Coordinates of C-alpha atoms in Angstrom, one line a residue:
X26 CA 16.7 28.7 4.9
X27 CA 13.9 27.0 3.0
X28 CA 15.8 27.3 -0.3
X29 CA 18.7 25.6 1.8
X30 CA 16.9 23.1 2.6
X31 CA 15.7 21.9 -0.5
X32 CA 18.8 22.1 -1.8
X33 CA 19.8 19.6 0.8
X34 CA 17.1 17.2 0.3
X35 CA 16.9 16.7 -3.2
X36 CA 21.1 16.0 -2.6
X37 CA 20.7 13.8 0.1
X38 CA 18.8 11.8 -2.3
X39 CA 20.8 12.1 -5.0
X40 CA 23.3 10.1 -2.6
X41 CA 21.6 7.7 -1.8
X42 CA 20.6 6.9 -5.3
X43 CA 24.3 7.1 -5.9
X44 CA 25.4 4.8 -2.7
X45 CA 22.5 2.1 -4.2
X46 CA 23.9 2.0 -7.9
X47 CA 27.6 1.4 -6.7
X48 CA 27.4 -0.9 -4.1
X49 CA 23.4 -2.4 -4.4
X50 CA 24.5 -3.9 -8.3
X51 CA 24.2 -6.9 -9.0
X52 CA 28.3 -8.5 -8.5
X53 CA 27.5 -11.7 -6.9
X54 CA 27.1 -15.3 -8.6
X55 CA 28.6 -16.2 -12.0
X56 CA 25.7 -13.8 -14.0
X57 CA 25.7 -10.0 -14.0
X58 CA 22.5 -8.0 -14.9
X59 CA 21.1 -4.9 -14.4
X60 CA 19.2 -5.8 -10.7
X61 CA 19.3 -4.1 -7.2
X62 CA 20.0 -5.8 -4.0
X63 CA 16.9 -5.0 -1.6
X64 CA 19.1 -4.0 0.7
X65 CA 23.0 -2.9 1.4
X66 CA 24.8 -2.8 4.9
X67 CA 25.9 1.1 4.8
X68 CA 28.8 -0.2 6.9
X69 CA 30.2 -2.6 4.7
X70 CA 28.7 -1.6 1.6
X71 CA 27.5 -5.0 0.5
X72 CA 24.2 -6.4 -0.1
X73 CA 22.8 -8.6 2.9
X74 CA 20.2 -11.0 3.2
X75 CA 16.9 -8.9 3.8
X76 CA 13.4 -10.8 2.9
X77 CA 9.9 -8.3 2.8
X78 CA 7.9 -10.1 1.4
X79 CA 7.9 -13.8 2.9
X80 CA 10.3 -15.6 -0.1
X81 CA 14.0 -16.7 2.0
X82 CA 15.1 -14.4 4.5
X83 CA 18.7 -16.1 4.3
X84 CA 19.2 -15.1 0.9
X85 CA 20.7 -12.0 -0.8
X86 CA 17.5 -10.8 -2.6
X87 CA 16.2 -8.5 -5.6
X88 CA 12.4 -8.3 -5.4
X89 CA 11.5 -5.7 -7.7
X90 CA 7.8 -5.6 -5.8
X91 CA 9.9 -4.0 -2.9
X92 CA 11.7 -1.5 -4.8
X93 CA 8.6 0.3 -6.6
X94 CA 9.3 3.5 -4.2
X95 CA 13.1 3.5 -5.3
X96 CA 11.7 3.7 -8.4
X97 CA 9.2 6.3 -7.9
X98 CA 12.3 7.8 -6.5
X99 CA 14.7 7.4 -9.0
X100 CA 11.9 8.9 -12.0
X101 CA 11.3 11.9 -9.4
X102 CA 14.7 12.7 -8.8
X103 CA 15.6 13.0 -12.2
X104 CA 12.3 15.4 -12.3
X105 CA 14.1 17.3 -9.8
X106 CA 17.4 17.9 -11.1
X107 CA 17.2 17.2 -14.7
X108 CA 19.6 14.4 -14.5
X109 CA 18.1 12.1 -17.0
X110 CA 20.3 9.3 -16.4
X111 CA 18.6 8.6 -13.2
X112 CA 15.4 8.0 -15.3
X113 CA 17.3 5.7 -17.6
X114 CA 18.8 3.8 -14.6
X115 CA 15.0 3.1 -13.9
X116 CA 14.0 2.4 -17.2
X117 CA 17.1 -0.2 -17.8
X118 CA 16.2 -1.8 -14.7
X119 CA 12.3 -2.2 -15.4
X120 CA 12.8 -3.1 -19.1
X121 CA 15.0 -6.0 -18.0
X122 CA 12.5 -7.4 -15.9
X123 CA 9.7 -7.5 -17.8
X124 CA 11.6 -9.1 -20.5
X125 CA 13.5 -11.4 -18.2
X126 CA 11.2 -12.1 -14.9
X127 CA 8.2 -13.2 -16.1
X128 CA 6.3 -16.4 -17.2
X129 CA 4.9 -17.5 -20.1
X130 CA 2.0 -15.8 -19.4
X131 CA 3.2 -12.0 -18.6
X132 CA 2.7 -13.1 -14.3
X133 CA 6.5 -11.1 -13.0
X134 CA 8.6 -13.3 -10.4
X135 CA 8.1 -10.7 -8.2
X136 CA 5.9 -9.9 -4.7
X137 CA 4.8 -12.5 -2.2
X138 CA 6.8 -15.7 -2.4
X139 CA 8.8 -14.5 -5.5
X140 CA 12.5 -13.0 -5.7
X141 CA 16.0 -13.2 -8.1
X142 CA 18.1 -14.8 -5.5
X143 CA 21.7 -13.0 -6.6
X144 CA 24.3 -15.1 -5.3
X145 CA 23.0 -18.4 -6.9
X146 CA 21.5 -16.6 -10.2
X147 CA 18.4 -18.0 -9.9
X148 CA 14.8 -17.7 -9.1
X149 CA 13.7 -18.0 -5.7
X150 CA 9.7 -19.1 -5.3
X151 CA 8.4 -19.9 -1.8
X152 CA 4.7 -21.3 -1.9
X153 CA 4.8 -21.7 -5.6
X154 CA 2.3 -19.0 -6.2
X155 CA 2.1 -15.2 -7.4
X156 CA 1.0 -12.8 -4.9
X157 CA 0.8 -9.2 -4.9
X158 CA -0.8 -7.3 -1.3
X159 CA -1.0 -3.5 -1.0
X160 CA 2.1 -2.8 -3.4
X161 CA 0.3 -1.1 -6.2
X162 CA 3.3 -1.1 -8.4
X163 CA 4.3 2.1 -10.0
X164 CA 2.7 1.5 -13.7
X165 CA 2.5 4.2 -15.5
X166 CA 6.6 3.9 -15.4
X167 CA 6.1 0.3 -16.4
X168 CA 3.6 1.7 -19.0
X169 CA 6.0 4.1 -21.1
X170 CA 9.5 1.6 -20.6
X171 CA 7.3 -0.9 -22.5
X172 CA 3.1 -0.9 -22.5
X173 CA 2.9 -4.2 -24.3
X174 CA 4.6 -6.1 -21.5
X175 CA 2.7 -4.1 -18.7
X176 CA -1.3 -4.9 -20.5
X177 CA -0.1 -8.5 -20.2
X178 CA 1.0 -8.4 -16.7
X179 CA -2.6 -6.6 -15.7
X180 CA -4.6 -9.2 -17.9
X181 CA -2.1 -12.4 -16.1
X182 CA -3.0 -10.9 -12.8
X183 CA -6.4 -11.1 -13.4
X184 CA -6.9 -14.2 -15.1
X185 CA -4.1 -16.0 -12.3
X186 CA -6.1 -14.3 -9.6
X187 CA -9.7 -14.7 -10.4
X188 CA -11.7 -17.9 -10.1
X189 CA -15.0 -17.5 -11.0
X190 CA -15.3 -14.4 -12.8
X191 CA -19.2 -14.4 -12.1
X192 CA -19.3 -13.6 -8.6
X193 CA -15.4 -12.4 -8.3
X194 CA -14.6 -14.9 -6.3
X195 CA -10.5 -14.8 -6.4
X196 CA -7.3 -16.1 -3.9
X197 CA -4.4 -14.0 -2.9
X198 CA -2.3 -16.8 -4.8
X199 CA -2.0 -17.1 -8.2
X200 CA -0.7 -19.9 -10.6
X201 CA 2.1 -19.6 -12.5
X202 CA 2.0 -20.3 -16.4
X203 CA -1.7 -19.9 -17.2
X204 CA -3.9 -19.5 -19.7
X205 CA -4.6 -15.7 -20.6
X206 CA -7.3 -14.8 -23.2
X207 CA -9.1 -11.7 -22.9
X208 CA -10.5 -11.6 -19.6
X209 CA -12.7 -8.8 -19.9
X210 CA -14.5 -10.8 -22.2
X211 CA -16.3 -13.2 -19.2
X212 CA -19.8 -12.8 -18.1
X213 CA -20.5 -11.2 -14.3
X214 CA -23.4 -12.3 -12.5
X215 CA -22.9 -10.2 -9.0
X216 CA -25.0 -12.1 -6.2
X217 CA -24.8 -12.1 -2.7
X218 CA -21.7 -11.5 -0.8
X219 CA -20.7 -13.4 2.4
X220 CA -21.1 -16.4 -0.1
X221 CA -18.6 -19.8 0.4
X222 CA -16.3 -19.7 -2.4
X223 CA -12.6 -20.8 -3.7
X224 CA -10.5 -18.3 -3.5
X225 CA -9.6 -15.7 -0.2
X226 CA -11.3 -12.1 -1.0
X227 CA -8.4 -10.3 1.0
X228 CA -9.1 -6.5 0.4
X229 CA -5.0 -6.8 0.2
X230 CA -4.8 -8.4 -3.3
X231 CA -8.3 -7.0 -4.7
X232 CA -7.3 -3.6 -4.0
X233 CA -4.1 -4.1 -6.2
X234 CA -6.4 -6.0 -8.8
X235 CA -8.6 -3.1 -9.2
X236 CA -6.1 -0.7 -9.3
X237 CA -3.9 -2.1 -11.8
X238 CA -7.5 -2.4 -14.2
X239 CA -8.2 1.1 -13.4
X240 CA -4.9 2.1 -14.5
X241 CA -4.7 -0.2 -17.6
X242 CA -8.1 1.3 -18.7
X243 CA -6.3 5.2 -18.3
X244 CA -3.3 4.1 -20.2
X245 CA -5.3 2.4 -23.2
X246 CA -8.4 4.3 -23.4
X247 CA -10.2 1.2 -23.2
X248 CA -13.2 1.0 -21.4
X249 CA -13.4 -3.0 -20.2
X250 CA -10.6 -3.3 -17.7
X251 CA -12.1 0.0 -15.5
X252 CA -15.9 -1.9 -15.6
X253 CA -14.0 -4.8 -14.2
X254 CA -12.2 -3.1 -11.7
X255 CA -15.3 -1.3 -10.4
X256 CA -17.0 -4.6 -9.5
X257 CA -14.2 -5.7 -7.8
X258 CA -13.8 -2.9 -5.7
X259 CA -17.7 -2.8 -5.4
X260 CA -17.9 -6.0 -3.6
X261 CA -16.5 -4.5 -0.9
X262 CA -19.3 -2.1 -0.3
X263 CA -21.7 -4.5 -0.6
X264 CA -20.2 -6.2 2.3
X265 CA -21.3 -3.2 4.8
X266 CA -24.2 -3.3 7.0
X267 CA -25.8 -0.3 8.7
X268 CA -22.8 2.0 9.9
X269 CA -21.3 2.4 6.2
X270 CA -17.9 -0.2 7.3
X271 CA -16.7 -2.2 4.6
X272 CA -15.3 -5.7 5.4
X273 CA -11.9 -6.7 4.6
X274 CA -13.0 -9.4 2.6
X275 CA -16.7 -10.2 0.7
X276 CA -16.4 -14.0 0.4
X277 CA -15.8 -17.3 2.9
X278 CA -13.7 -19.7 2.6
X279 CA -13.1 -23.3 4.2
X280 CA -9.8 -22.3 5.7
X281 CA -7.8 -23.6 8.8
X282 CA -9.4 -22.6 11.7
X283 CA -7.0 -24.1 14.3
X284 CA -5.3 -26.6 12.6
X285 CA -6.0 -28.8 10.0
X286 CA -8.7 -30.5 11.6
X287 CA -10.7 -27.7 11.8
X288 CA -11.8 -26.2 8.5
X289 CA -14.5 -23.0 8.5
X290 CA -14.6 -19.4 8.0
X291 CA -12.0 -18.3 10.6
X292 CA -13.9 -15.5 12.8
X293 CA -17.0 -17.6 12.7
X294 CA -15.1 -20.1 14.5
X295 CA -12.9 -17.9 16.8
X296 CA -15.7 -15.0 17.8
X297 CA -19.4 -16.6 17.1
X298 CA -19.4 -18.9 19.8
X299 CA -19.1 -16.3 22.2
X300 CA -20.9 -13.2 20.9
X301 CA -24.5 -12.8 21.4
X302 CA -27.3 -11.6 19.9
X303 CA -28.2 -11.1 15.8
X304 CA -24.9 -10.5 14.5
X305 CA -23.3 -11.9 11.4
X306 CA -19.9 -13.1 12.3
X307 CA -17.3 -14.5 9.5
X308 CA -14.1 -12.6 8.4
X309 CA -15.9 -10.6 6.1
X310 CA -17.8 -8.6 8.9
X311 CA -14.7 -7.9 11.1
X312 CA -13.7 -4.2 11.4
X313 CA -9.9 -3.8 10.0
X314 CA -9.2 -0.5 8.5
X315 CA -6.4 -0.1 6.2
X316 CA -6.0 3.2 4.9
X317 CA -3.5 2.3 2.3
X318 CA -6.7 1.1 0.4
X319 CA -8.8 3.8 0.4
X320 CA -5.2 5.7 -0.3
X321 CA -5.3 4.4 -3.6
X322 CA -8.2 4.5 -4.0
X323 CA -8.8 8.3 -3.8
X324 CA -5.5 8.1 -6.3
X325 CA -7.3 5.7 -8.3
X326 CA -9.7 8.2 -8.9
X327 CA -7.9 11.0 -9.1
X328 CA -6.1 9.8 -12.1
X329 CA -9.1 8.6 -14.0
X330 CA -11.2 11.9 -13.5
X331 CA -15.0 11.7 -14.1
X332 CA -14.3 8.1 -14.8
X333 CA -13.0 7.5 -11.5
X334 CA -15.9 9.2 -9.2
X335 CA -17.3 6.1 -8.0
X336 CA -13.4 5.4 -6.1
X337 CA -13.4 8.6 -4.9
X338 CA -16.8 8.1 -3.2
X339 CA -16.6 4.6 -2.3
X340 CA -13.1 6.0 -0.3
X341 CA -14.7 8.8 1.1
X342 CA -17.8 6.7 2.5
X343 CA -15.8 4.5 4.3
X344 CA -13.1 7.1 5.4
X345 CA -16.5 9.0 6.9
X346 CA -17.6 5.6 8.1
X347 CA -14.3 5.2 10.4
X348 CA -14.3 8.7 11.9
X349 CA -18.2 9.0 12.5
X350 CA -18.6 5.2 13.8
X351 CA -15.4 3.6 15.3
X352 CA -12.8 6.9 16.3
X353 CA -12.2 8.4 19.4
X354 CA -10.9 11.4 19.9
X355 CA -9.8 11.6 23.6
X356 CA -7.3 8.1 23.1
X357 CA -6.8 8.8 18.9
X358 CA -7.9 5.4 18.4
X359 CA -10.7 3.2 17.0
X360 CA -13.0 0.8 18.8
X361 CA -12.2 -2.9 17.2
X362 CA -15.5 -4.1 16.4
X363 CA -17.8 -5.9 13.7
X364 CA -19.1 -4.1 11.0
X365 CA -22.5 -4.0 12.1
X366 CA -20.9 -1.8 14.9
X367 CA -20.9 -4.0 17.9
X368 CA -18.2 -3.7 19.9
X369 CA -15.4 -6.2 20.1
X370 CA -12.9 -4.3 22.7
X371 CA -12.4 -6.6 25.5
X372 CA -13.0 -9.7 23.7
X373 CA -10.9 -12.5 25.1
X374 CA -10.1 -15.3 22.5
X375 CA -11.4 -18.5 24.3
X376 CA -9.9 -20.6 21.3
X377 CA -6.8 -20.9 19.9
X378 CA -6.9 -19.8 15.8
X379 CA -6.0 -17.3 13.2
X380 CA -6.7 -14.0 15.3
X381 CA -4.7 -15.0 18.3
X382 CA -3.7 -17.3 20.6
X383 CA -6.4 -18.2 23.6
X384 CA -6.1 -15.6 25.9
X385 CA -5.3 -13.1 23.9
X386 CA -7.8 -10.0 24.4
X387 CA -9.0 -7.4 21.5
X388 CA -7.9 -3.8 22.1
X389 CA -7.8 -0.5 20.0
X390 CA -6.3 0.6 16.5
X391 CA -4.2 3.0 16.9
X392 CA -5.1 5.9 14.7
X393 CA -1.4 6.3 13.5
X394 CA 0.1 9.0 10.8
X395 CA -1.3 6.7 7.8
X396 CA -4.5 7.6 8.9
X397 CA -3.6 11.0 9.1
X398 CA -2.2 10.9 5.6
X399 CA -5.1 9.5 4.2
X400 CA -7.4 11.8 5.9
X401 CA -5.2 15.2 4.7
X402 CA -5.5 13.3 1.0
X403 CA -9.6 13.4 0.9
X404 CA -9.5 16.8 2.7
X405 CA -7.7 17.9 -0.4
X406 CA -9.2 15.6 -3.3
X407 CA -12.8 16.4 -1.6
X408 CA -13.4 19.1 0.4
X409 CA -15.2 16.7 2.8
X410 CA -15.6 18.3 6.3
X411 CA -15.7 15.4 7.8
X412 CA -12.5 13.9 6.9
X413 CA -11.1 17.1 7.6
X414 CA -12.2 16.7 11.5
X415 CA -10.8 13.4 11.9
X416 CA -7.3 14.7 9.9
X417 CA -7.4 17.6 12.6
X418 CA -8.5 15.1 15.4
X419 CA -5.8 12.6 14.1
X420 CA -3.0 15.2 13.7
X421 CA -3.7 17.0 17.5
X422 CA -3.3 12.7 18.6
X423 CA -0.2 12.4 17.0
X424 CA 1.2 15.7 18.1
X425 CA 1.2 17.8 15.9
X426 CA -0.7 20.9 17.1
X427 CA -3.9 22.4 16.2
X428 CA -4.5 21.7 12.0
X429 CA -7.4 23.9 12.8
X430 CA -10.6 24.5 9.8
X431 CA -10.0 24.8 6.1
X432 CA -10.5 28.5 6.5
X433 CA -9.0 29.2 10.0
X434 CA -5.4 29.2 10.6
X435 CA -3.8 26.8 12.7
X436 CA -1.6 26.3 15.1
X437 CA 1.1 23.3 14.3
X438 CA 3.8 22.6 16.9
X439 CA 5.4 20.1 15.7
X440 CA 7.8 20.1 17.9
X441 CA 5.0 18.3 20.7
X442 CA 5.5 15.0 19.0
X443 CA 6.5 12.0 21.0
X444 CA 7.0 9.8 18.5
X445 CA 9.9 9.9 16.2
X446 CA 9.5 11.5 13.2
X447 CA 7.2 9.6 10.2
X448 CA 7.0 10.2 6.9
X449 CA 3.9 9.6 6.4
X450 CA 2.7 12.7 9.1
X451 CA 5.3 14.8 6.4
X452 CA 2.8 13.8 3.5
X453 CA -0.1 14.4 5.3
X454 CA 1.4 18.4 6.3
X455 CA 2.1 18.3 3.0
X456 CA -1.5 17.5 1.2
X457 CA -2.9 20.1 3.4
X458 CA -0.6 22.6 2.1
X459 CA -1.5 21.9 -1.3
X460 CA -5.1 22.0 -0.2
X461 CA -5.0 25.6 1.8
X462 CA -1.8 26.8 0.4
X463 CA -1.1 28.1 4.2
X464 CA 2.9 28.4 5.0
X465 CA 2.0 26.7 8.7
X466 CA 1.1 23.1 6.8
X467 CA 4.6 23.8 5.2
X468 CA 6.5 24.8 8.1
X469 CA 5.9 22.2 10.3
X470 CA 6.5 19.9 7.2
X471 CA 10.0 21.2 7.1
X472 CA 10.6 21.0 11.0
X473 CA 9.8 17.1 10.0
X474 CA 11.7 16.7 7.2
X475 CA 14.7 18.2 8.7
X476 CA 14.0 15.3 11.1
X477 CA 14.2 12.8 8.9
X478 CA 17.0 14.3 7.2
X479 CA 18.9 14.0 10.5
X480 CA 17.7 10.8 11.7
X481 CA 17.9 8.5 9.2
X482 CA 20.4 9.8 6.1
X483 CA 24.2 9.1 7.1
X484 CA 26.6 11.5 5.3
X485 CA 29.3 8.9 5.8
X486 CA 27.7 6.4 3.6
X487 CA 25.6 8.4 1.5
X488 CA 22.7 6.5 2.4
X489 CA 19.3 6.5 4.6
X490 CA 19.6 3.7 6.6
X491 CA 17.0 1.8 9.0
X492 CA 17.6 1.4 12.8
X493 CA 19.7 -2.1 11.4
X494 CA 22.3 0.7 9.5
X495 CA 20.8 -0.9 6.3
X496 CA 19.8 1.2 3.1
X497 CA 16.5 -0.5 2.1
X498 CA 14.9 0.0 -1.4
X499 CA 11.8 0.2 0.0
X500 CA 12.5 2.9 2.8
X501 CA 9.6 5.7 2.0
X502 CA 11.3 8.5 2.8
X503 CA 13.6 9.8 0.2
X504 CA 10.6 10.5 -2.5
X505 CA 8.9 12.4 0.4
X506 CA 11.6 14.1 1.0
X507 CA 11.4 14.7 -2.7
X508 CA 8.0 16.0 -2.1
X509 CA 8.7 18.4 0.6
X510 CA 11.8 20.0 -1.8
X511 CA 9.1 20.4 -4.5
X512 CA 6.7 22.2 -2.1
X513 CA 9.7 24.5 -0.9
X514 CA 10.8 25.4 -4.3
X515 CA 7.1 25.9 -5.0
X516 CA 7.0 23.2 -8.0
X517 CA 3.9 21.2 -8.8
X518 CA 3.7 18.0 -6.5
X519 CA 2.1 16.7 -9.8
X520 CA 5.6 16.8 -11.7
X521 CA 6.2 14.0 -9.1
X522 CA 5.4 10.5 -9.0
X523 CA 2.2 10.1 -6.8
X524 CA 3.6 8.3 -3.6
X525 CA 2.4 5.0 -2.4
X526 CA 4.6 4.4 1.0
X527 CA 4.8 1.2 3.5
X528 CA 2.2 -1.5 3.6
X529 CA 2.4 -0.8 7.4
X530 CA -0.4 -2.4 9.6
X531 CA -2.3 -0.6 12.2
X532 CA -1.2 -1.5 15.8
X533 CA -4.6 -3.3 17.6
X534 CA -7.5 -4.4 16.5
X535 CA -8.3 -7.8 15.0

């Protein structure tokens, strides 16, 4: 059966590459070229209108930020079968755009605010401003179509992003057109953090900055971009206070605080007023886990080796840091709070602003399967005991059965679940797998990628489809189903392009 079922997988996804290539081509406006729509109807087989990342959501749109997982896709199904023309699909695609969307400085119209708008053949730009958050785009395929182009895209983000390369201080949005010289070459200083700069330190955007460096440095053997990106990413533990949580950001910033009158860090003007006692209150000390970051980060340092331990144990402090500080077992949840670790469930907002409307009352994060992914990942990358409690505590929450010890069996039943089925619960079975080797991780990996398989792939189409019976290029699950058909066949996982998955937000908190 498990030999069927690979089969099936890695054909199902051949499909839907297929369905993508015919009817997701560029045939609209007076200008062909080589670009996918970010999404077809799998009813009519056209390309409709769908905007991810905030540029014109009434325009038929190719963002090639979105379709970084189709391409991971497209590169691992060609691993798969040996049909190389997948891989060259992927290769003519990404060559195009980086010879075609990008500025004068190497920045790709692309991301946040960014898109090819294929009806009118132009460029659509909505804030007039580059912006990349929690996409980590799949370079090392960028790398080998063409390295030249990719170094200058990593060296534009930087030197778009960064404004005062002495302290780091950077902004989500970067300008178009600038000046790039070598900027490895600037001086750092470090200082204090919590300081009132330019930019917007969103964990978002310098996770992505570090992580390109950190790569860039791999590719080239050149030391300079991976000292960068290790003070960027160290900011953030500088921000933590006595439980070990990081902040989401290390820097404030005279934004709107409820309109334009008010200007001020955000939190300071939202929560201070109303919590007591010695606490430091700005956006930089409010508790909001994203484990996509620390994700990538245990990838970013995987990847690099040696070179990369301080990633792997910054990740695995702050994945500790959650479980040991802010989870609960009993609800599967984490107690909203500031990172000192006073609690902020129960706070009602007595001011309109950035975090809510007034009113609006702080509850829980739901510990959802990211979490569980990202806990199975440092289980396996680690051997930490602790992260693998809180992937065993997170999995029995999400019901999947007992995960049990690393050196107990355990007792899955996957078949508990509430929920429907997730993809990223199937890489999280499946990380434990390749941690233990035990065939339960891989069974109840199967039960949930049969799930999938039967939920959300449509054999009259030839497609996966959202619940809106549209086949998005930035749906997750057909490279984890990739990854499950590897793992049946008993392939190396590593022959496969590492996964990133959804920039998905954690339900509660702040």
């Amino acid at each position: 059966m498990s030999t069927t079922l690979a089969g099936e997988l890695v054909e199902s996804v051949r499909r839907h590459a297929d369905t993508v290539f015919e009817h997701g081509r560029d045939r609209y406006g007076d200008d062909r070229t080589p670009l996918l729509a970010d999404a077809v109807d799998a009813g009519t087989l056209d390309a409709v209108p769908y905007d991810a990342r905030d540029v014109d959501d009434g325009r038929r749109l190719s963002n090639f930020a979105v379709q970084q997982e189709f391409l991971r896709t497209l590169v691992g199904l060609a691993r798969s079968t040996g049909a190389t023309e997948y891989r060259d699909e992927a290769a003519a695609l990404t060559s195009w755009v980086l010879e075609e969307l990008s500025d004068s400085a190497g920045l790709l119209y692309w991301g946040g605010h960014a898109a090819y708008d294929l009806d009118a053949d132009e460029l659509v730009i909505n804030k007039d401003a580059h912006e990349l958050k929690f996409e980590y785009p799949f370079y090392e395929f960028l790398w080998e179509v063409d390295a030249e182009r990719t170094r200058r895209f990593v060296e534009a983000f930087w030197s778009a992003h960064v404004v005062d390369w002495g302290r780091l201080d950077f902004n989500r949005h970067g300008e178009w057109d600038g000046a790039v010289g070598n900027p490895w070459d600037d001086e750092y200083e470090g200082g204090d953090v919590f300081f009132w700069g330019e930019g917007l330190t969103f964990v978002n955007t310098g996770s992505d900055l570090y992580y390109a460096a950190g790569l860039l440095s791999s590719f080239a053997n050149e030391a300079a971009p991976l000292t960068w990106a290790e003070r960027l990413a160290r900011r953030y533990v500088e921000t933590r206070q006595e439980p070990g949580l990081s902040g989401y950001q290390f820097s404030q910033h005279p934004s709107y605080c409820n309109g334009p009158a008010i200007r001020g860090d955000r939190a300071q003007y939202q929560f201070a007023p109303y919590i007591h006692g010695d606490h430091l209150v700005y956006e930089g000390t409010l508790f909001r886990p994203r484990p996509i970051v620390q994700r990538q980060q245990l990838a970013l340092g995987d990847r690099l080796g040696p070179r990369g331990e301080s990633f792997t144990r910054w990740a695995l402090e702050e994945l500790r840091a959650w479980y040991e500080v802010a989870y609960r077992s009993d609800a599967n949840e984490f107690e909203p709070m500031l990172t000192d670790g006073h609690s902020l469930e129960g706070f009602v907002c007595r001011r309109n602003g950035y975090f809510g409307p007034k009113g609006r009352v702080v509850g829980p994060i739901d510990a959802g399967p990211e979490f569980f992914w990202t806990y199975a990942r440092a289980s396996r990358l680690t051997d930490d005991p602790v992260c693998w409690r809180a992937a065993r505590d997170i999995g029995r929450g999400l019901g999947l059965g007992e995960v049990g010890r690393p050196d107990s069996k355990p007792d899955l039943s996957a078949s508990d679940r509430t929920d429907p089925p997730d993809y990223a619960l199937l890489y999280g079975l499946l990380e434990l797998h390749r941690a233990t080797d035990r065939g339960e991780y891989l069974e109840a990996a199967q039960t949930l990628g049969t799930d999938l398989l039967e939920g959300r792939f449509r054999e009259s189409t030839g497609a996966f489809v959202d619940d809106r019976n549209r086949a998005r290029l930035d749906d997750p699950v057909p490279l984890s189903l990739l990854h499950l058909a590897a793992a049946i066949r008993e392939e190396s996982a590593a022959d496969l392009p590492t996964p990133v998955g959804a920039p998905r937000t954690p339900e509660g908190g702040i």
